Short mmCIF file of C-alpha atoms and ligand atoms in Angstrom, two decimals:
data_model
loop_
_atom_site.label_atom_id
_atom_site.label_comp_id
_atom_site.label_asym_id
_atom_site.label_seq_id
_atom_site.Cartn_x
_atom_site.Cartn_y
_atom_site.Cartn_z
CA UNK L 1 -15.37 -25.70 -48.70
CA UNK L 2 -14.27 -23.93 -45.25
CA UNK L 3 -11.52 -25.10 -43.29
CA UNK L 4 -12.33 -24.54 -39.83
CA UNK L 5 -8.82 -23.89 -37.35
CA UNK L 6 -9.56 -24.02 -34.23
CA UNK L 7 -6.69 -22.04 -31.93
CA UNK L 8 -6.12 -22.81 -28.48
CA UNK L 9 -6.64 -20.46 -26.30
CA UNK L 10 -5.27 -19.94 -22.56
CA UNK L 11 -6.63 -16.29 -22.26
CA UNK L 12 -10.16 -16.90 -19.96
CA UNK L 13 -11.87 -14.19 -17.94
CA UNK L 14 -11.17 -14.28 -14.41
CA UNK L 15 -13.36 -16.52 -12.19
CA UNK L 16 -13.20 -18.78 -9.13
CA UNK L 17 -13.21 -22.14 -10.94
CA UNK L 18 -10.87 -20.77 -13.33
CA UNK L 19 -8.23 -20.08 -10.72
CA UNK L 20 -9.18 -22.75 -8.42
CA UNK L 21 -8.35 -25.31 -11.55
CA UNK L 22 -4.14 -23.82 -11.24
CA UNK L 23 -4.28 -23.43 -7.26
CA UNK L 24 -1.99 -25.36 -5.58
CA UNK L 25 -2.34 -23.94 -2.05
CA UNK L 26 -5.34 -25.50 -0.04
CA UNK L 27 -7.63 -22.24 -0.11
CA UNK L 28 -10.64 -20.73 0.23
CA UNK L 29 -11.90 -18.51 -3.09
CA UNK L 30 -14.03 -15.58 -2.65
CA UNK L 31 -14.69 -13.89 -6.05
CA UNK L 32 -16.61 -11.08 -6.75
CA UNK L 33 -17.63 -9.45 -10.15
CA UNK L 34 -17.25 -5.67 -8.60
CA UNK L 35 -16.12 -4.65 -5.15
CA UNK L 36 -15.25 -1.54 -3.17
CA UNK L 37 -12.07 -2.77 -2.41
CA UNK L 38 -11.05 -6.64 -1.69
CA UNK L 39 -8.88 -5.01 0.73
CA UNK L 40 -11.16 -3.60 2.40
CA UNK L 41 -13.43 -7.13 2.18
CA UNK L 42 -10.41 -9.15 3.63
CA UNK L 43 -11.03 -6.38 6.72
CA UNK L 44 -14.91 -7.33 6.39
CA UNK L 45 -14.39 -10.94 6.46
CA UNK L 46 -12.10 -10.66 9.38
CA UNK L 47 -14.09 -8.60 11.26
CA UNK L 48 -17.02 -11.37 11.33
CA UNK L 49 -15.02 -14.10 12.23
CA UNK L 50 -12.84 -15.23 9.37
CA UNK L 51 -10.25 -17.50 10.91
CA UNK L 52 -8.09 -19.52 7.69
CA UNK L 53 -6.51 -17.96 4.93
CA UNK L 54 -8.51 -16.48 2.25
CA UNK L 55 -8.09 -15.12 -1.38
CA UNK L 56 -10.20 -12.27 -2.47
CA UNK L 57 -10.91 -11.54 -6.19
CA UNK L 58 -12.67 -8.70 -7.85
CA UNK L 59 -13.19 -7.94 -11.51
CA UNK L 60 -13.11 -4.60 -11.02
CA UNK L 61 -13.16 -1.97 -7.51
CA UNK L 62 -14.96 1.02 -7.03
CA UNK L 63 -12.99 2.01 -3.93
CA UNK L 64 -9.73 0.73 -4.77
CA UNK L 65 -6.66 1.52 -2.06
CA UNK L 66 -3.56 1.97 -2.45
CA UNK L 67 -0.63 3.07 -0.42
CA UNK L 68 -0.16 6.03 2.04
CA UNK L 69 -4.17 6.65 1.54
CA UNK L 70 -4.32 7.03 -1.94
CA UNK L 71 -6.39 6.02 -4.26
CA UNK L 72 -5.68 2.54 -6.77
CA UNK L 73 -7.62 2.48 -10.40
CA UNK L 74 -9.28 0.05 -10.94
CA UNK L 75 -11.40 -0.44 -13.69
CA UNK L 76 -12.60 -3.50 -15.68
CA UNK L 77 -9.97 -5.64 -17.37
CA UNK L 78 -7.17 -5.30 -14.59
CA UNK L 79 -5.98 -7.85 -12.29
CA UNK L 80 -7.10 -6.92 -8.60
CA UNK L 81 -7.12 -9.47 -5.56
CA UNK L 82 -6.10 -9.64 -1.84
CA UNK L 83 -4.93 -12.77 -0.33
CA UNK L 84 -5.18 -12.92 3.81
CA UNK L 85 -2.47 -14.63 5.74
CA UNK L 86 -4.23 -15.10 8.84
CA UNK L 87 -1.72 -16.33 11.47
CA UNK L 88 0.17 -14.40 14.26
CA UNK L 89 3.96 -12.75 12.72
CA UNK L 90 6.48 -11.73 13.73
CA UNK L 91 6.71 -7.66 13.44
CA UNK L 92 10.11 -8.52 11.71
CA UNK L 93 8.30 -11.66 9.31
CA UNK L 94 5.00 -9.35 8.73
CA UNK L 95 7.73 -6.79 6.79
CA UNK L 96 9.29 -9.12 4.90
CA UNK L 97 6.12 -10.24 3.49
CA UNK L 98 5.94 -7.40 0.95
CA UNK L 99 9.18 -8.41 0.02
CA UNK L 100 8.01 -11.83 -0.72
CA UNK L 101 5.05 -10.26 -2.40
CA UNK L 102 6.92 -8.58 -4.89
CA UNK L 103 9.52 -11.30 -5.86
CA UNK L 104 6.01 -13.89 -5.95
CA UNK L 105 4.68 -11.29 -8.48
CA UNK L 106 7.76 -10.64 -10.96
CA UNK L 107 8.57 -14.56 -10.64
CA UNK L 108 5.62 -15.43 -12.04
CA UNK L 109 5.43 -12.85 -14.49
CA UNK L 110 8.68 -14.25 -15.68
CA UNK L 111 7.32 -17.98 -15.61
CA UNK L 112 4.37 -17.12 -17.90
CA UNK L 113 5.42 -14.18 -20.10
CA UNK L 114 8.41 -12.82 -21.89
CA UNK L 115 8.34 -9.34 -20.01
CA UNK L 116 10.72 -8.05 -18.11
CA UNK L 117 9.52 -6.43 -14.85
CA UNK L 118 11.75 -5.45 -12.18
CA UNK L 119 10.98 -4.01 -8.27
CA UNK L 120 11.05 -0.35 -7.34
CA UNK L 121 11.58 -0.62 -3.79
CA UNK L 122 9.77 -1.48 -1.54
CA UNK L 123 7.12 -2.79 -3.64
CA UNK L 124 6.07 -1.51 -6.93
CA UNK L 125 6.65 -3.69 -9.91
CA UNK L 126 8.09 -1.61 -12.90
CA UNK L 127 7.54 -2.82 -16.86
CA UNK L 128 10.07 -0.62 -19.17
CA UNK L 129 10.21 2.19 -16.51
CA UNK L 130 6.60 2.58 -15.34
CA UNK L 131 4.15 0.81 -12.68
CA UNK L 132 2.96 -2.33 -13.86
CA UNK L 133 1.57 -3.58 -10.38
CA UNK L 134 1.21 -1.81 -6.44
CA UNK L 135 1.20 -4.05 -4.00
CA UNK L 136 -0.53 -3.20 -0.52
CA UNK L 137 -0.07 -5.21 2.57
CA UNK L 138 -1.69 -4.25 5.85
CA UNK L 139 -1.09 -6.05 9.15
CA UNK L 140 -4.12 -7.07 11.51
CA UNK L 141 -3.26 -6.59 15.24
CA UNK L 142 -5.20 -7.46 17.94
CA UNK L 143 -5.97 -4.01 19.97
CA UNK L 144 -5.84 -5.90 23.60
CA UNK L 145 -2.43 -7.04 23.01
CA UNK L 146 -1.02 -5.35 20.23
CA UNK L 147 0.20 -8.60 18.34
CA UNK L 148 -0.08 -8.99 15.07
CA UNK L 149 -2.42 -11.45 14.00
CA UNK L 150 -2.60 -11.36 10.30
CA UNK L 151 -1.11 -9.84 6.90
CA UNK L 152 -3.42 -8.67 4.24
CA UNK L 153 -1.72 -9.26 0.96
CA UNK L 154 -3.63 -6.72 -1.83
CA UNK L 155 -2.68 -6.87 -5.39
CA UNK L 156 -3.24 -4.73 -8.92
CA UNK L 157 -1.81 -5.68 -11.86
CA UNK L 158 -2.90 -3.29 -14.71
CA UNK L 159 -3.89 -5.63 -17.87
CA UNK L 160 -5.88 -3.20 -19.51
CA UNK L 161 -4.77 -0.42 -22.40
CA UNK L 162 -7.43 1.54 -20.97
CA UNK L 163 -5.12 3.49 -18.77
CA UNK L 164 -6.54 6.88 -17.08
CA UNK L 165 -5.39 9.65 -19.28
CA UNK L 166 -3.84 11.55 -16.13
CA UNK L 167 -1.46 8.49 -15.27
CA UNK L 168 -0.55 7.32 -18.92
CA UNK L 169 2.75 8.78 -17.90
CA UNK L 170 3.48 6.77 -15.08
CA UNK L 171 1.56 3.73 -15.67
CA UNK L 172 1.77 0.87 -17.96
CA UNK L 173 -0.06 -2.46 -18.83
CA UNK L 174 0.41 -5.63 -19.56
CA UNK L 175 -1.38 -7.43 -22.34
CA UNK L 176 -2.11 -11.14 -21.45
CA UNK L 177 -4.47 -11.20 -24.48
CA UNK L 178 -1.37 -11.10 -26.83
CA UNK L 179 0.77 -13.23 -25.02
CA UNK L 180 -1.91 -16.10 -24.94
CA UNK L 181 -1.62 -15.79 -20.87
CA UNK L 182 -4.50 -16.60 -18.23
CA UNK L 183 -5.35 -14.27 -15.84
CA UNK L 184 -6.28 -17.19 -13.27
CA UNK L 185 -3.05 -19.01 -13.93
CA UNK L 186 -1.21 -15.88 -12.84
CA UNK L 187 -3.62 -15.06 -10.22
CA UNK L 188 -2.43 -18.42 -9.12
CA UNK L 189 1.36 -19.05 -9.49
CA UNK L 190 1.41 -15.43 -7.46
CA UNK L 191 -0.24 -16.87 -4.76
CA UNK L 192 1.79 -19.96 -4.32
CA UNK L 193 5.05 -18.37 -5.31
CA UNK L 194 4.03 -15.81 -2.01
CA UNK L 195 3.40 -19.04 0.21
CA UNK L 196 6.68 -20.54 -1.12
CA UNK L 197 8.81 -17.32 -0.61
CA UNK L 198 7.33 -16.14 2.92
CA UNK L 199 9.09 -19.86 4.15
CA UNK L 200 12.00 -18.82 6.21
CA UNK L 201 14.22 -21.30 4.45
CA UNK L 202 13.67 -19.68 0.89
CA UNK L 203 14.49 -15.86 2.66
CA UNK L 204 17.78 -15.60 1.36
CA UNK L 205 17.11 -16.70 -1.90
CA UNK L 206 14.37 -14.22 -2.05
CA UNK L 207 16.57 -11.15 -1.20
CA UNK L 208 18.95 -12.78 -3.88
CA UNK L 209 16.22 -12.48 -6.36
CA UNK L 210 14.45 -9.34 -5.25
CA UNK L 211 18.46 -7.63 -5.42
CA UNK L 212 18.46 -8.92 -9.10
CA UNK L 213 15.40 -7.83 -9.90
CA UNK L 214 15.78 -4.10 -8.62
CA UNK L 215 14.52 -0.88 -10.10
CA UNK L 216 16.65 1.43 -7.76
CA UNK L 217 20.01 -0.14 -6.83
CA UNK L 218 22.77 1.80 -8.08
CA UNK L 219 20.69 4.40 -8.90
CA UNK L 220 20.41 8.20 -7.12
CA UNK L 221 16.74 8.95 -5.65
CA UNK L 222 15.22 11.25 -2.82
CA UNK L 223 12.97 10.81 -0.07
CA UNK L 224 10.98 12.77 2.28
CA UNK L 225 11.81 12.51 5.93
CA UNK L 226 9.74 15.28 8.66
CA UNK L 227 8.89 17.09 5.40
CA UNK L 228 12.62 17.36 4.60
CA UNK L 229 14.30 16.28 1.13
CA UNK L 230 16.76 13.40 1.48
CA UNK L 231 19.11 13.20 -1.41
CA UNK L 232 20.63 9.91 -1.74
CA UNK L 233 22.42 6.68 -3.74
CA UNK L 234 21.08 3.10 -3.19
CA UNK L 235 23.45 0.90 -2.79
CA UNK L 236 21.98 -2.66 -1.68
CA UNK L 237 18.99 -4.27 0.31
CA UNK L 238 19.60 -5.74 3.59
CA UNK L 239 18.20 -9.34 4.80
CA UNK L 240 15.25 -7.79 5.84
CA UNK L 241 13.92 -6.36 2.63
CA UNK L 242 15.36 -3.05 3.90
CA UNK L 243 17.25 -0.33 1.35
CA UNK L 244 20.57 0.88 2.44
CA UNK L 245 21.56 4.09 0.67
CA UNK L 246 24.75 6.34 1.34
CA UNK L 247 23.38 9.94 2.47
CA UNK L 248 26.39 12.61 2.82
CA UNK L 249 28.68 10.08 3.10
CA UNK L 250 27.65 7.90 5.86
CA UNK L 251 25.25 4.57 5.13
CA UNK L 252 21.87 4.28 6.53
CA UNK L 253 18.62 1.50 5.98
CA UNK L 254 15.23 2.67 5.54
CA UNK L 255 12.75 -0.13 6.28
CA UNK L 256 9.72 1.54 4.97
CA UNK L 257 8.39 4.90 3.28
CA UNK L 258 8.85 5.85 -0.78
CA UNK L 259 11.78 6.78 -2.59
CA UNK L 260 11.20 8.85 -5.90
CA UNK L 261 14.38 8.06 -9.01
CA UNK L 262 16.34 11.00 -9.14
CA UNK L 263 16.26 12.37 -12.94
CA UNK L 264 19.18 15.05 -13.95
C1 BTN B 301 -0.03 1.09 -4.40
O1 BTN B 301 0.58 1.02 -5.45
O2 BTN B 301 -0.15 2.15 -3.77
C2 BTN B 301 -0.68 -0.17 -3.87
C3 BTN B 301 -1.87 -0.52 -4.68
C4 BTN B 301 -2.54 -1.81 -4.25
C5 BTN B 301 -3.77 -2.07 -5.07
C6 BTN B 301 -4.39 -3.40 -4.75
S1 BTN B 301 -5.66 -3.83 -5.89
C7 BTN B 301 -6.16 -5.13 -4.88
C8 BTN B 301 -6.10 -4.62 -3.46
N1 BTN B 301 -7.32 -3.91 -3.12
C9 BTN B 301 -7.10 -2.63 -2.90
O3 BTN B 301 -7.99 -1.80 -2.61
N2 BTN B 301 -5.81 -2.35 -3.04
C10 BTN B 301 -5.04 -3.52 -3.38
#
Protein backbone atom coordinates (compact mmCIF):
# COMPACT_ATOMS: atom_id res chain seq x y z
CA UNK A 1 0.00 0.00 0.00
CA UNK A 2 1.49 3.56 -1.16
CA UNK A 3 0.98 6.56 0.71
CA UNK A 4 0.73 9.27 -1.64
CA UNK A 5 2.09 13.06 0.01
CA UNK A 6 1.27 15.51 -1.89
CA UNK A 7 3.69 18.84 -1.17
CA UNK A 8 2.64 22.19 -1.89
CA UNK A 9 4.35 23.88 -4.07
CA UNK A 10 4.71 27.82 -4.70
CA UNK A 11 7.65 27.44 -7.25
CA UNK A 12 5.61 27.91 -10.95
CA UNK A 13 7.31 28.91 -14.19
CA UNK A 14 6.93 32.38 -15.07
CA UNK A 15 3.80 33.40 -17.07
CA UNK A 16 1.28 36.23 -17.44
CA UNK A 17 -1.59 34.64 -15.50
CA UNK A 18 0.79 33.56 -13.01
CA UNK A 19 1.88 37.06 -12.16
CA UNK A 20 -1.26 38.72 -13.00
CA UNK A 21 -2.94 36.32 -10.07
CA UNK A 22 -0.24 38.48 -7.22
CA UNK A 23 -0.52 41.97 -9.16
CA UNK A 24 -1.85 44.52 -7.28
CA UNK A 25 -1.16 47.50 -9.58
CA UNK A 26 -3.86 47.96 -12.39
CA UNK A 27 -1.53 46.83 -15.41
CA UNK A 28 -1.13 45.76 -18.60
CA UNK A 29 1.05 42.21 -19.02
CA UNK A 30 3.05 41.60 -22.01
CA UNK A 31 4.94 38.25 -21.71
CA UNK A 32 7.06 36.74 -24.00
CA UNK A 33 8.77 33.22 -23.97
CA UNK A 34 12.20 34.73 -25.64
CA UNK A 35 12.99 38.31 -26.53
CA UNK A 36 15.89 40.44 -27.73
CA UNK A 37 15.64 42.56 -24.97
CA UNK A 38 12.23 43.71 -23.06
CA UNK A 39 14.09 46.83 -22.86
CA UNK A 40 14.43 47.28 -25.96
CA UNK A 41 10.44 46.10 -26.53
CA UNK A 42 9.29 48.78 -23.92
CA UNK A 43 11.23 51.22 -26.71
CA UNK A 44 9.16 49.19 -29.48
CA UNK A 45 5.93 49.52 -27.81
CA UNK A 46 6.48 53.16 -27.24
CA UNK A 47 7.50 53.92 -30.42
CA UNK A 48 3.97 52.69 -31.93
CA UNK A 49 1.91 54.43 -29.68
CA UNK A 50 1.97 52.87 -26.26
CA UNK A 51 0.44 55.44 -23.95
CA UNK A 52 -0.29 53.55 -20.07
CA UNK A 53 2.09 51.79 -18.13
CA UNK A 54 3.23 48.48 -19.17
CA UNK A 55 5.19 45.41 -17.75
CA UNK A 56 7.34 43.45 -20.05
CA UNK A 57 8.35 39.81 -19.32
CA UNK A 58 10.70 37.50 -21.08
CA UNK A 59 11.79 33.99 -20.21
CA UNK A 60 14.87 34.43 -21.53
CA UNK A 61 16.80 37.51 -23.99
CA UNK A 62 18.95 37.10 -26.74
CA UNK A 63 20.05 40.74 -26.76
CA UNK A 64 20.01 41.47 -23.24
CA UNK A 65 21.32 45.27 -22.10
CA UNK A 66 22.79 46.31 -19.51
CA UNK A 67 24.44 49.43 -18.32
CA UNK A 68 27.00 51.80 -20.01
CA UNK A 69 26.38 49.55 -23.36
CA UNK A 70 27.20 46.36 -22.13
CA UNK A 71 25.95 43.38 -22.52
CA UNK A 72 23.28 41.49 -19.64
CA UNK A 73 23.15 37.38 -19.70
CA UNK A 74 20.42 36.18 -20.00
CA UNK A 75 19.70 32.77 -20.43
CA UNK A 76 16.76 30.48 -19.51
CA UNK A 77 15.84 30.18 -15.85
CA UNK A 78 16.63 33.92 -14.81
CA UNK A 79 14.28 36.54 -13.90
CA UNK A 80 14.25 39.32 -16.73
CA UNK A 81 11.40 42.05 -17.15
CA UNK A 82 11.01 45.83 -17.82
CA UNK A 83 8.23 47.74 -16.39
CA UNK A 84 7.39 51.33 -18.31
CA UNK A 85 6.37 54.29 -16.27
CA UNK A 86 4.91 56.28 -18.89
CA UNK A 87 4.16 59.76 -17.48
CA UNK A 88 6.15 63.09 -17.77
CA UNK A 89 9.13 63.40 -14.53
CA UNK A 90 10.74 65.42 -13.21
CA UNK A 91 14.66 65.23 -14.33
CA UNK A 92 15.19 65.23 -10.45
CA UNK A 93 12.04 62.30 -9.84
CA UNK A 94 13.24 60.26 -13.15
CA UNK A 95 16.79 59.74 -10.94
CA UNK A 96 15.38 58.78 -8.02
CA UNK A 97 13.54 56.10 -9.67
CA UNK A 98 16.51 53.72 -9.75
CA UNK A 99 16.74 54.36 -6.30
CA UNK A 100 13.27 53.21 -5.76
CA UNK A 101 14.06 50.36 -8.05
CA UNK A 102 16.60 48.96 -6.03
CA UNK A 103 15.02 49.30 -2.50
CA UNK A 104 11.49 47.67 -4.48
CA UNK A 105 13.88 44.79 -5.42
CA UNK A 106 15.84 43.95 -2.03
CA UNK A 107 12.37 44.64 -0.11
CA UNK A 108 10.82 42.07 -1.67
CA UNK A 109 13.55 39.77 -1.69
CA UNK A 110 13.45 40.19 2.02
CA UNK A 111 9.51 39.68 2.16
CA UNK A 112 9.72 36.30 0.37
CA UNK A 113 13.14 34.77 1.15
CA UNK A 114 15.62 34.51 3.93
CA UNK A 115 18.58 36.12 1.85
CA UNK A 116 20.26 38.87 2.58
CA UNK A 117 20.91 41.22 -0.38
CA UNK A 118 22.14 44.60 0.01
CA UNK A 119 22.67 47.73 -2.81
CA UNK A 120 25.98 48.55 -4.42
CA UNK A 121 25.36 51.96 -5.41
CA UNK A 122 23.65 53.16 -7.56
CA UNK A 123 21.89 50.11 -8.42
CA UNK A 124 23.25 46.68 -8.34
CA UNK A 125 21.83 44.31 -5.83
CA UNK A 126 24.68 42.26 -4.09
CA UNK A 127 23.97 38.50 -2.44
CA UNK A 128 27.17 37.55 -0.12
CA UNK A 129 29.45 39.96 -2.12
CA UNK A 130 28.50 39.37 -5.76
CA UNK A 131 25.67 40.67 -8.32
CA UNK A 132 22.53 39.11 -7.71
CA UNK A 133 20.39 41.60 -9.91
CA UNK A 134 21.35 44.93 -12.51
CA UNK A 135 18.88 47.14 -12.77
CA UNK A 136 18.61 49.45 -16.00
CA UNK A 137 16.42 52.44 -16.22
CA UNK A 138 16.31 54.63 -19.30
CA UNK A 139 14.32 57.87 -19.57
CA UNK A 140 12.06 58.61 -22.75
CA UNK A 141 12.23 62.33 -23.78
CA UNK A 142 10.40 63.88 -26.24
CA UNK A 143 13.08 65.31 -28.96
CA UNK A 144 10.81 68.62 -29.73
CA UNK A 145 10.92 69.64 -26.24
CA UNK A 146 13.36 67.78 -24.47
CA UNK A 147 10.99 66.67 -21.51
CA UNK A 148 11.02 63.63 -20.22
CA UNK A 149 8.13 61.66 -20.85
CA UNK A 150 8.70 58.27 -19.46
CA UNK A 151 11.11 55.89 -17.30
CA UNK A 152 11.87 52.46 -18.51
CA UNK A 153 12.34 50.30 -15.49
CA UNK A 154 14.53 46.92 -16.79
CA UNK A 155 15.23 44.18 -14.42
CA UNK A 156 17.58 40.75 -14.14
CA UNK A 157 17.57 38.78 -11.37
CA UNK A 158 19.89 35.72 -11.90
CA UNK A 159 17.85 32.48 -10.56
CA UNK A 160 19.74 30.08 -12.38
CA UNK A 161 23.12 27.98 -11.20
CA UNK A 162 23.90 28.04 -14.71
CA UNK A 163 26.14 31.02 -14.40
CA UNK A 164 28.61 31.85 -17.49
CA UNK A 165 31.90 30.38 -16.57
CA UNK A 166 33.70 33.86 -17.28
CA UNK A 167 31.46 35.74 -14.59
CA UNK A 168 31.20 32.90 -11.87
CA UNK A 169 33.46 35.29 -10.06
CA UNK A 170 31.40 38.15 -9.95
CA UNK A 171 28.02 36.79 -10.23
CA UNK A 172 25.75 34.87 -8.08
CA UNK A 173 22.19 33.31 -8.07
CA UNK A 174 19.47 32.91 -6.25
CA UNK A 175 17.63 29.64 -5.94
CA UNK A 176 13.79 30.14 -5.62
CA UNK A 177 13.43 26.38 -6.28
CA UNK A 178 14.87 25.68 -2.73
CA UNK A 179 13.28 28.28 -0.97
CA UNK A 180 9.73 27.17 -2.23
CA UNK A 181 9.50 30.93 -3.83
CA UNK A 182 7.44 32.00 -7.07
CA UNK A 183 9.00 33.73 -9.62
CA UNK A 184 5.59 35.64 -10.46
CA UNK A 185 5.01 36.52 -6.84
CA UNK A 186 8.36 38.29 -6.87
CA UNK A 187 7.97 39.53 -10.28
CA UNK A 188 5.04 41.09 -8.58
CA UNK A 189 5.70 42.47 -5.04
CA UNK A 190 8.81 44.27 -7.13
CA UNK A 191 6.53 45.95 -9.16
CA UNK A 192 4.22 47.29 -6.57
CA UNK A 193 6.89 47.86 -3.98
CA UNK A 194 8.48 50.31 -7.13
CA UNK A 195 4.92 52.05 -7.47
CA UNK A 196 4.76 52.35 -3.64
CA UNK A 197 8.37 53.74 -3.21
CA UNK A 198 8.48 56.20 -6.36
CA UNK A 199 5.38 58.14 -4.11
CA UNK A 200 6.97 61.28 -2.92
CA UNK A 201 5.61 60.73 0.55
CA UNK A 202 7.49 57.29 1.03
CA UNK A 203 11.06 59.20 -0.37
CA UNK A 204 12.54 59.52 2.84
CA UNK A 205 11.79 56.31 4.05
CA UNK A 206 13.25 54.92 0.95
CA UNK A 207 16.70 56.64 1.36
CA UNK A 208 16.34 55.33 5.05
CA UNK A 209 16.11 51.89 3.72
CA UNK A 210 18.32 52.05 0.67
CA UNK A 211 21.23 53.68 3.49
CA UNK A 212 20.56 50.41 5.51
CA UNK A 213 20.74 48.31 2.91
CA UNK A 214 24.16 49.58 1.38
CA UNK A 215 26.99 47.65 -0.17
CA UNK A 216 29.49 50.68 -0.20
CA UNK A 217 28.94 53.04 2.75
CA UNK A 218 31.82 53.14 4.91
CA UNK A 219 33.72 51.45 2.61
CA UNK A 220 36.92 52.87 0.29
CA UNK A 221 36.24 52.52 -3.66
CA UNK A 222 37.49 54.34 -6.93
CA UNK A 223 35.96 55.78 -9.83
CA UNK A 224 36.81 56.96 -13.17
CA UNK A 225 36.29 60.60 -13.94
CA UNK A 226 37.82 62.07 -17.80
CA UNK A 227 39.73 58.76 -17.76
CA UNK A 228 41.29 59.72 -14.40
CA UNK A 229 41.32 57.39 -11.15
CA UNK A 230 39.36 58.84 -8.23
CA UNK A 231 40.35 57.32 -4.97
CA UNK A 232 37.79 57.75 -2.41
CA UNK A 233 35.63 56.80 1.06
CA UNK A 234 31.78 56.74 0.97
CA UNK A 235 30.40 58.18 3.54
CA UNK A 236 26.44 58.55 3.10
CA UNK A 237 23.69 59.00 0.32
CA UNK A 238 22.02 62.22 -0.05
CA UNK A 239 18.02 62.70 -0.47
CA UNK A 240 18.38 62.29 -3.92
CA UNK A 241 19.78 58.81 -4.16
CA UNK A 242 23.14 60.56 -4.66
CA UNK A 243 26.68 59.10 -2.96
CA UNK A 244 28.70 61.56 -1.07
CA UNK A 245 32.28 60.39 -0.63
CA UNK A 246 35.30 62.40 0.97
CA UNK A 247 38.07 62.74 -1.92
CA UNK A 248 41.48 64.38 -0.49
CA UNK A 249 39.79 65.70 2.18
CA UNK A 250 37.01 67.72 0.92
CA UNK A 251 33.24 66.02 0.39
CA UNK A 252 31.69 65.75 -2.92
CA UNK A 253 28.13 63.83 -4.42
CA UNK A 254 28.21 61.89 -7.48
CA UNK A 255 24.70 61.48 -8.88
CA UNK A 256 25.49 58.92 -11.43
CA UNK A 257 28.47 56.77 -13.01
CA UNK A 258 30.10 53.35 -11.23
CA UNK A 259 32.18 53.04 -8.33
CA UNK A 260 34.43 49.80 -8.13
CA UNK A 261 35.16 48.47 -3.88
CA UNK A 262 38.56 49.21 -3.23
CA UNK A 263 40.38 45.75 -2.16
CA UNK A 264 43.97 46.14 -0.23
C1 LIG B 1 23.37 46.17 -15.43
O1 LIG B 1 23.66 45.50 -14.45
O2 LIG B 1 24.24 46.66 -16.17
C2 LIG B 1 21.90 46.37 -15.75
C3 LIG B 1 21.32 45.10 -16.28
C4 LIG B 1 19.83 45.20 -16.57
C5 LIG B 1 19.32 43.92 -17.15
C6 LIG B 1 17.83 43.94 -17.34
S1 LIG B 1 17.19 42.36 -17.77
C7 LIG B 1 15.67 43.05 -18.16
C8 LIG B 1 15.95 44.34 -18.89
N1 LIG B 1 16.18 44.08 -20.30
C9 LIG B 1 17.42 44.36 -20.66
O3 LIG B 1 17.86 44.21 -21.81
N2 LIG B 1 18.11 44.82 -19.62
C10 LIG B 1 17.31 44.87 -18.42
Amino acid sequence: MFTVIILKTNYETISKDGVLKYLKQPIEVSFFNELDSTNIEADRQILSGLKADKLIIAKKQTAGRGRFGRSFSSENGGVYFSLVLNKPFEVFDAVFVTTAASCAVVKAIEELTDYKVQIKWVNDIILNGKKLCGILCEGKTDPSSGKITGVVIGIGINTSQNIPKELCDIATFMDLKAKNVSKNQLIAKIIDYIYEMNDKTERANCIDFYKSHSFVLGKEIYYFENNIRHFASCIDIDENGGLIILENGKKKTLSSGEITLRVR
